[in-house]
Amino acid sequence: MDVQRIPAREGNYNLKDYEKTRQNFSWDEVKKNFSWNETGKVNMAYEAVDRHAADPNKKDRVALYYSSPDREEEVTFGQLSKQSNKFANVLKKYDVKKGDRVFLFMQRSPEFYNAFFGILKLGAIAGPLFEAFMEQAVRDRLQDSEASVLITTPDLLYRVPQEDLPDLKKIILVGDHNESSDKYIDYKKEMAEASAELAIEWVDLEDGMLIHYTSGSTGKPKGVYHVHNAMIQHYATAKWVLDLKDNDVYWCTADPGWVTGTSYGIFAPWLLGVSNVVRGGRFTPDDWYGTLAKYKVTVWYTAPTALRKLVSAGEEAVKRHDLSSLRHLMSVGEPLNPEVVSWGLKAFDLRIHDTWWMTETGAQLIVNFPSQEIRPGSMGKPIPGIEATIVDNEGNELPPNQMGNLAIKEGWPAMMRTIWNRPEKFESYFINGWYVSGDSAYKDEDGYFWFQGRLDDVINTSGERVGPFEVESKLIEHDAVAEAGVIGKPDPERGEIIKAFITLNDGYEKSDELLEDIRQFVKTGLAGHAAPREMEIRDSIPKTRSGKIMRRLLKSWELGLPTGDTSTLEE
Ligand code: 6R9
């Protein structure tokens, strides 16, 4: 595909004069949108829920449109405020205090959101886990955080190794069960008895709010610690990047076990009092299009892995649904293949806006704004208030077009404040005042950032540095290829050779001719040195629950090495 540029469209917030907006920008201006700026009374749960419940115009607005294959429910801001008050009172009864860690291990459901905000209302720290975690993953996280309370469902209880969790005092069970020990608290019973009145705990902006565990390439998962202050950036990006307006219906497909599912699946829309769609259950294209149509979703935030599946399902699937309400699309989690961007233009007549950020950054940093030109394959530009650059290993800035380590000037509102129990790990992210991301990227002359890969994924073949992403993007442009994962395989002659793992679209059979055709396609379409020397067809490509291709795992398999931490691997 040519490096086409997709012209700016109208956005809610006009950032066409990007440089000027940056120069005039101050986070203090954003703070003026919060009542605490005058009252000094801070709590994320107040700003995201109670404030709207107290507003006669918003109290009865639907906060949550929940649906799963077997349940549908609508919850207003007024109801969410009361239910989370009740839940806070339940926790209080069992002695939960400010700063305590309370973890959630359950599928998305209205109860999840009641519990989540109930935790925040006491100033306790929430730790959401993917419901699909197995015992080891649950053990690592609850042990490290020394969580005292867990909220879960009876069917998941067998994956909670209680004998290894001495700090865990209570388990709140959502759903019918036969447990009788007084360690267990029955959600339904307690909620029925709890008062809906609560004196919310006012906290400091720097007080803890959330811990998200994220896996590194080696070692145990890290507990990334976030504070209430993050709301400043969630609010700002909800306006500029999510482009939310008062009457929008917003859907972020991410699970709250992943940072996208909290920062943008909970906080950002609700800080603006916008109706939020939550869909539980597994992904199918028709189901997802059906959800967009049913709730007349206007703004949609999803991930490349899902978008690639939609591309595979074809344009016919799009046409079966009325998606005319959609006006703004975004993507996060992995590089957004240019192929997918052009498909989006065709299929939806909408631009897909890539956004870049990390669990550690807490909120979006580099993005494509509605009111800016998109260069497909680029993550876009830093939001106002964020300074980004490319540094070498010593933390020196590199000139445009040179590949290096993507770095951010430290000190933005949503930045993690530490790694739980591992302050030295936290310190190791910073050099010369820069937060160093571990992503390799370059910046072009016009200030657009281009992602190349995780630094540990970049391939060096015969002295040429090749980002796995560009090879994967070219591979999936081929009609036969559904998904691709590309790694460097050690080679005595070339240092590394490129090995591609691919899955085929329906209707394609494995053959040597087909593989050679795909190889030639990359060779002529990208570069000779970027064409995979080895290719393997698989039934699936290993991915994390947030949809990231686990190149590290492909590599371990290929080389017969230990696979390290795989707790976030999707089944
Ligand atoms: C929000 C989130 C962070 C890593 C990050 C990078 C990759 C995220 C991306 C992207 C290319 C994008 N990543 N967004 N790569 N383009 N738009 O994903 O957090 O799960 O911590 O992952 O994801 O490698 O370093 P997290």
PDB file of C-alpha atoms in Angstrom, residues 258-408:
ATOM      1  CA  TRP A 258      -6.132  -4.731  31.160  1.00  0.00           C
ATOM      2  CA  VAL A 259      -5.340  -1.052  31.768  1.00  0.00           C
ATOM      3  CA  THR A 260      -7.352  -0.052  28.694  1.00  0.00           C
ATOM      4  CA  GLY A 261     -10.416  -1.552  30.346  1.00  0.00           C
ATOM      5  CA  THR A 262     -10.061   0.715  33.381  1.00  0.00           C
ATOM      6  CA  SER A 263      -8.560   3.976  32.085  1.00  0.00           C
ATOM      7  CA  TYR A 264     -10.755   3.986  28.983  1.00  0.00           C
ATOM      8  CA  GLY A 265     -13.392   1.361  29.751  1.00  0.00           C
ATOM      9  CA  ILE A 266     -14.378   3.008  33.045  1.00  0.00           C
ATOM     10  CA  PHE A 267     -12.761   6.313  33.963  1.00  0.00           C
ATOM     11  CA  ALA A 268     -12.581   8.319  30.748  1.00  0.00           C
ATOM     12  CA  PRO A 269     -16.215   7.974  29.646  1.00  0.00           C
ATOM     13  CA  TRP A 270     -17.654   8.293  33.137  1.00  0.00           C
ATOM     14  CA  LEU A 271     -15.561  11.317  34.076  1.00  0.00           C
ATOM     15  CA  LEU A 272     -17.479  12.982  31.261  1.00  0.00           C
ATOM     16  CA  GLY A 273     -20.785  11.385  32.271  1.00  0.00           C
ATOM     17  CA  VAL A 274     -21.131   9.557  28.954  1.00  0.00           C
ATOM     18  CA  SER A 275     -23.132   6.315  28.531  1.00  0.00           C
ATOM     19  CA  ASN A 276     -20.833   3.320  28.400  1.00  0.00           C
ATOM     20  CA  VAL A 277     -21.418  -0.052  26.739  1.00  0.00           C
ATOM     21  CA  VAL A 278     -19.942  -3.196  28.273  1.00  0.00           C
ATOM     22  CA  ARG A 279     -20.139  -6.486  26.454  1.00  0.00           C
ATOM     23  CA  GLY A 280     -19.143  -9.700  28.198  1.00  0.00           C
ATOM     24  CA  GLY A 281     -18.512 -13.035  26.507  1.00  0.00           C
ATOM     25  CA  ARG A 282     -16.396 -14.104  23.605  1.00  0.00           C
ATOM     26  CA  PHE A 283     -15.624 -12.302  20.406  1.00  0.00           C
ATOM     27  CA  THR A 284     -17.440 -13.016  17.177  1.00  0.00           C
ATOM     28  CA  PRO A 285     -17.694 -10.474  14.357  1.00  0.00           C
ATOM     29  CA  ASP A 286     -21.485 -10.680  14.128  1.00  0.00           C
ATOM     30  CA  ASP A 287     -21.877 -10.308  17.848  1.00  0.00           C
ATOM     31  CA  TRP A 288     -19.653  -7.250  17.912  1.00  0.00           C
ATOM     32  CA  TYR A 289     -21.344  -5.590  14.967  1.00  0.00           C
ATOM     33  CA  GLY A 290     -24.645  -6.483  16.595  1.00  0.00           C
ATOM     34  CA  THR A 291     -23.566  -4.706  19.789  1.00  0.00           C
ATOM     35  CA  LEU A 292     -22.558  -1.586  17.872  1.00  0.00           C
ATOM     36  CA  ALA A 293     -25.907  -1.549  16.091  1.00  0.00           C
ATOM     37  CA  LYS A 294     -28.076  -2.389  19.081  1.00  0.00           C
ATOM     38  CA  TYR A 295     -26.798   0.397  21.308  1.00  0.00           C
ATOM     39  CA  LYS A 296     -26.193   2.801  18.435  1.00  0.00           C
ATOM     40  CA  VAL A 297     -22.600   3.163  19.548  1.00  0.00           C
ATOM     41  CA  THR A 298     -21.065   6.408  18.338  1.00  0.00           C
ATOM     42  CA  VAL A 299     -17.484   6.138  19.609  1.00  0.00           C
ATOM     43  CA  TRP A 300     -15.650   2.833  19.596  1.00  0.00           C
ATOM     44  CA  TYR A 301     -12.268   1.941  21.090  1.00  0.00           C
ATOM     45  CA  THR A 302     -10.833  -1.473  20.281  1.00  0.00           C
ATOM     46  CA  ALA A 303      -7.612  -3.291  19.422  1.00  0.00           C
ATOM     47  CA  PRO A 304      -5.825  -4.408  16.239  1.00  0.00           C
ATOM     48  CA  THR A 305      -6.310  -8.079  17.008  1.00  0.00           C
ATOM     49  CA  ALA A 306     -10.097  -7.629  16.949  1.00  0.00           C
ATOM     50  CA  LEU A 307      -9.955  -5.373  13.918  1.00  0.00           C
ATOM     51  CA  ARG A 308      -7.913  -7.958  12.019  1.00  0.00           C
ATOM     52  CA  LYS A 309     -10.568 -10.546  12.774  1.00  0.00           C
ATOM     53  CA  LEU A 310     -13.211  -8.183  11.445  1.00  0.00           C
ATOM     54  CA  VAL A 311     -11.161  -7.713   8.283  1.00  0.00           C
ATOM     55  CA  SER A 312     -11.026 -11.505   7.912  1.00  0.00           C
ATOM     56  CA  ALA A 313     -14.791 -11.730   8.312  1.00  0.00           C
ATOM     57  CA  GLY A 314     -15.117  -9.445   5.292  1.00  0.00           C
ATOM     58  CA  GLU A 315     -17.200  -6.473   4.287  1.00  0.00           C
ATOM     59  CA  GLU A 316     -20.321  -8.583   3.905  1.00  0.00           C
ATOM     60  CA  ALA A 317     -20.448  -8.991   7.672  1.00  0.00           C
ATOM     61  CA  VAL A 318     -20.373  -5.193   8.053  1.00  0.00           C
ATOM     62  CA  LYS A 319     -23.277  -4.798   5.652  1.00  0.00           C
ATOM     63  CA  ARG A 320     -25.490  -7.126   7.663  1.00  0.00           C
ATOM     64  CA  HIS A 321     -25.720  -4.500  10.432  1.00  0.00           C
ATOM     65  CA  ASP A 322     -26.768  -0.896  10.660  1.00  0.00           C
ATOM     66  CA  LEU A 323     -23.642   0.838  11.881  1.00  0.00           C
ATOM     67  CA  SER A 324     -24.688   4.309  10.815  1.00  0.00           C
ATOM     68  CA  SER A 325     -24.403   5.688  14.352  1.00  0.00           C
ATOM     69  CA  LEU A 326     -20.627   5.155  14.465  1.00  0.00           C
ATOM     70  CA  ARG A 327     -18.622   8.343  14.070  1.00  0.00           C
ATOM     71  CA  HIS A 328     -15.234   7.774  15.708  1.00  0.00           C
ATOM     72  CA  LEU A 329     -12.974   4.715  15.933  1.00  0.00           C
ATOM     73  CA  MET A 330      -9.777   4.147  17.873  1.00  0.00           C
ATOM     74  CA  SER A 331      -7.275   1.362  18.387  1.00  0.00           C
ATOM     75  CA  VAL A 332      -4.677   0.492  21.016  1.00  0.00           C
ATOM     76  CA  GLY A 333      -2.444  -2.279  22.247  1.00  0.00           C
ATOM     77  CA  GLU A 334      -0.454  -3.166  19.218  1.00  0.00           C
ATOM     78  CA  PRO A 335       0.654  -1.512  16.045  1.00  0.00           C
ATOM     79  CA  LEU A 336      -2.300  -0.820  13.796  1.00  0.00           C
ATOM     80  CA  ASN A 337      -1.526  -2.294  10.402  1.00  0.00           C
ATOM     81  CA  PRO A 338      -1.969   0.185   7.516  1.00  0.00           C
ATOM     82  CA  GLU A 339      -3.972  -2.521   5.758  1.00  0.00           C
ATOM     83  CA  VAL A 340      -6.511  -2.392   8.559  1.00  0.00           C
ATOM     84  CA  VAL A 341      -6.681   1.388   8.399  1.00  0.00           C
ATOM     85  CA  SER A 342      -7.495   1.330   4.699  1.00  0.00           C
ATOM     86  CA  TRP A 343     -10.033  -1.417   5.242  1.00  0.00           C
ATOM     87  CA  GLY A 344     -11.675   0.760   7.914  1.00  0.00           C
ATOM     88  CA  LEU A 345     -12.000   3.593   5.436  1.00  0.00           C
ATOM     89  CA  LYS A 346     -13.696   1.281   2.960  1.00  0.00           C
ATOM     90  CA  ALA A 347     -15.869  -0.693   5.329  1.00  0.00           C
ATOM     91  CA  PHE A 348     -17.025   2.072   7.699  1.00  0.00           C
ATOM     92  CA  ASP A 349     -16.028   5.204   5.810  1.00  0.00           C
ATOM     93  CA  LEU A 350     -14.223   6.131   9.024  1.00  0.00           C
ATOM     94  CA  ARG A 351     -10.643   6.633   9.987  1.00  0.00           C
ATOM     95  CA  ILE A 352      -9.277   4.319  12.662  1.00  0.00           C
ATOM     96  CA  HIS A 353      -7.250   6.404  15.092  1.00  0.00           C
ATOM     97  CA  ASP A 354      -4.258   4.642  16.549  1.00  0.00           C
ATOM     98  CA  THR A 355      -3.274   5.506  20.122  1.00  0.00           C
ATOM     99  CA  TRP A 356      -0.090   4.540  21.951  1.00  0.00           C
ATOM    100  CA  TRP A 357       0.406   4.176  25.674  1.00  0.00           C
ATOM    101  CA  MET A 358       1.236   1.543  28.300  1.00  0.00           C
ATOM    102  CA  THR A 359       0.070   0.170  31.629  1.00  0.00           C
ATOM    103  CA  GLU A 360       2.892   2.206  33.156  1.00  0.00           C
ATOM    104  CA  THR A 361       1.828   5.452  31.487  1.00  0.00           C
ATOM    105  CA  GLY A 362      -1.732   5.138  32.790  1.00  0.00           C
ATOM    106  CA  ALA A 363      -3.251   7.059  29.905  1.00  0.00           C
ATOM    107  CA  GLN A 364      -2.785   7.841  26.230  1.00  0.00           C
ATOM    108  CA  LEU A 365       0.400   9.698  25.281  1.00  0.00           C
ATOM    109  CA  ILE A 366       0.873   9.479  21.508  1.00  0.00           C
ATOM    110  CA  VAL A 367      -2.238   9.529  19.397  1.00  0.00           C
ATOM    111  CA  ASN A 368      -3.999  10.403  16.195  1.00  0.00           C
ATOM    112  CA  PHE A 369      -6.417  13.243  16.816  1.00  0.00           C
ATOM    113  CA  PRO A 370      -9.636  13.472  14.844  1.00  0.00           C
ATOM    114  CA  SER A 371      -8.589  16.875  13.571  1.00  0.00           C
ATOM    115  CA  GLN A 372      -5.198  15.750  12.271  1.00  0.00           C
ATOM    116  CA  GLU A 373      -3.959  14.015   9.173  1.00  0.00           C
ATOM    117  CA  ILE A 374      -3.396  10.297   9.696  1.00  0.00           C
ATOM    118  CA  ARG A 375      -0.344   8.599   8.254  1.00  0.00           C
ATOM    119  CA  PRO A 376      -1.289   4.927   8.302  1.00  0.00           C
ATOM    120  CA  GLY A 377       1.251   2.907  10.257  1.00  0.00           C
ATOM    121  CA  SER A 378       2.114   5.848  12.505  1.00  0.00           C
ATOM    122  CA  MET A 379       0.972   6.071  16.118  1.00  0.00           C
ATOM    123  CA  GLY A 380       0.536   9.822  15.652  1.00  0.00           C
ATOM    124  CA  LYS A 381       1.834  12.632  17.824  1.00  0.00           C
ATOM    125  CA  PRO A 382       2.122  13.351  21.555  1.00  0.00           C
ATOM    126  CA  ILE A 383      -0.910  14.908  23.197  1.00  0.00           C
ATOM    127  CA  PRO A 384      -0.487  18.459  24.518  1.00  0.00           C
ATOM    128  CA  GLY A 385       1.389  18.374  27.825  1.00  0.00           C
ATOM    129  CA  ILE A 386       3.494  15.392  26.749  1.00  0.00           C
ATOM    130  CA  GLU A 387       7.020  15.583  25.425  1.00  0.00           C
ATOM    131  CA  ALA A 388       8.146  12.478  23.549  1.00  0.00           C
ATOM    132  CA  THR A 389      11.402  11.674  21.825  1.00  0.00           C
ATOM    133  CA  ILE A 390      13.699   8.879  20.692  1.00  0.00           C
ATOM    134  CA  VAL A 391      16.772   8.190  22.803  1.00  0.00           C
ATOM    135  CA  ASP A 392      19.794   5.928  22.560  1.00  0.00           C
ATOM    136  CA  ASN A 393      20.805   3.560  25.352  1.00  0.00           C
ATOM    137  CA  GLU A 394      22.451   6.369  27.317  1.00  0.00           C
ATOM    138  CA  GLY A 395      19.379   8.545  27.197  1.00  0.00           C
ATOM    139  CA  ASN A 396      20.651  10.953  24.509  1.00  0.00           C
ATOM    140  CA  GLU A 397      18.070  12.247  22.048  1.00  0.00           C
ATOM    141  CA  LEU A 398      18.390  10.997  18.490  1.00  0.00           C
ATOM    142  CA  PRO A 399      17.670  12.981  15.309  1.00  0.00           C
ATOM    143  CA  PRO A 400      14.532  12.382  13.190  1.00  0.00           C
ATOM    144  CA  ASN A 401      14.206   9.109  11.296  1.00  0.00           C
ATOM    145  CA  GLN A 402      16.658   7.282  13.523  1.00  0.00           C
ATOM    146  CA  MET A 403      15.383   4.199  15.280  1.00  0.00           C
ATOM    147  CA  GLY A 404      15.833   4.108  19.041  1.00  0.00           C
ATOM    148  CA  ASN A 405      14.027   3.823  22.332  1.00  0.00           C
ATOM    149  CA  LEU A 406      10.777   5.747  22.602  1.00  0.00           C
ATOM    150  CA  ALA A 407      10.961   7.987  25.680  1.00  0.00           C
ATOM    151  CA  ILE A 408       8.681  10.459  27.468  1.00  0.00           C
TER     152      ILE A 408
END
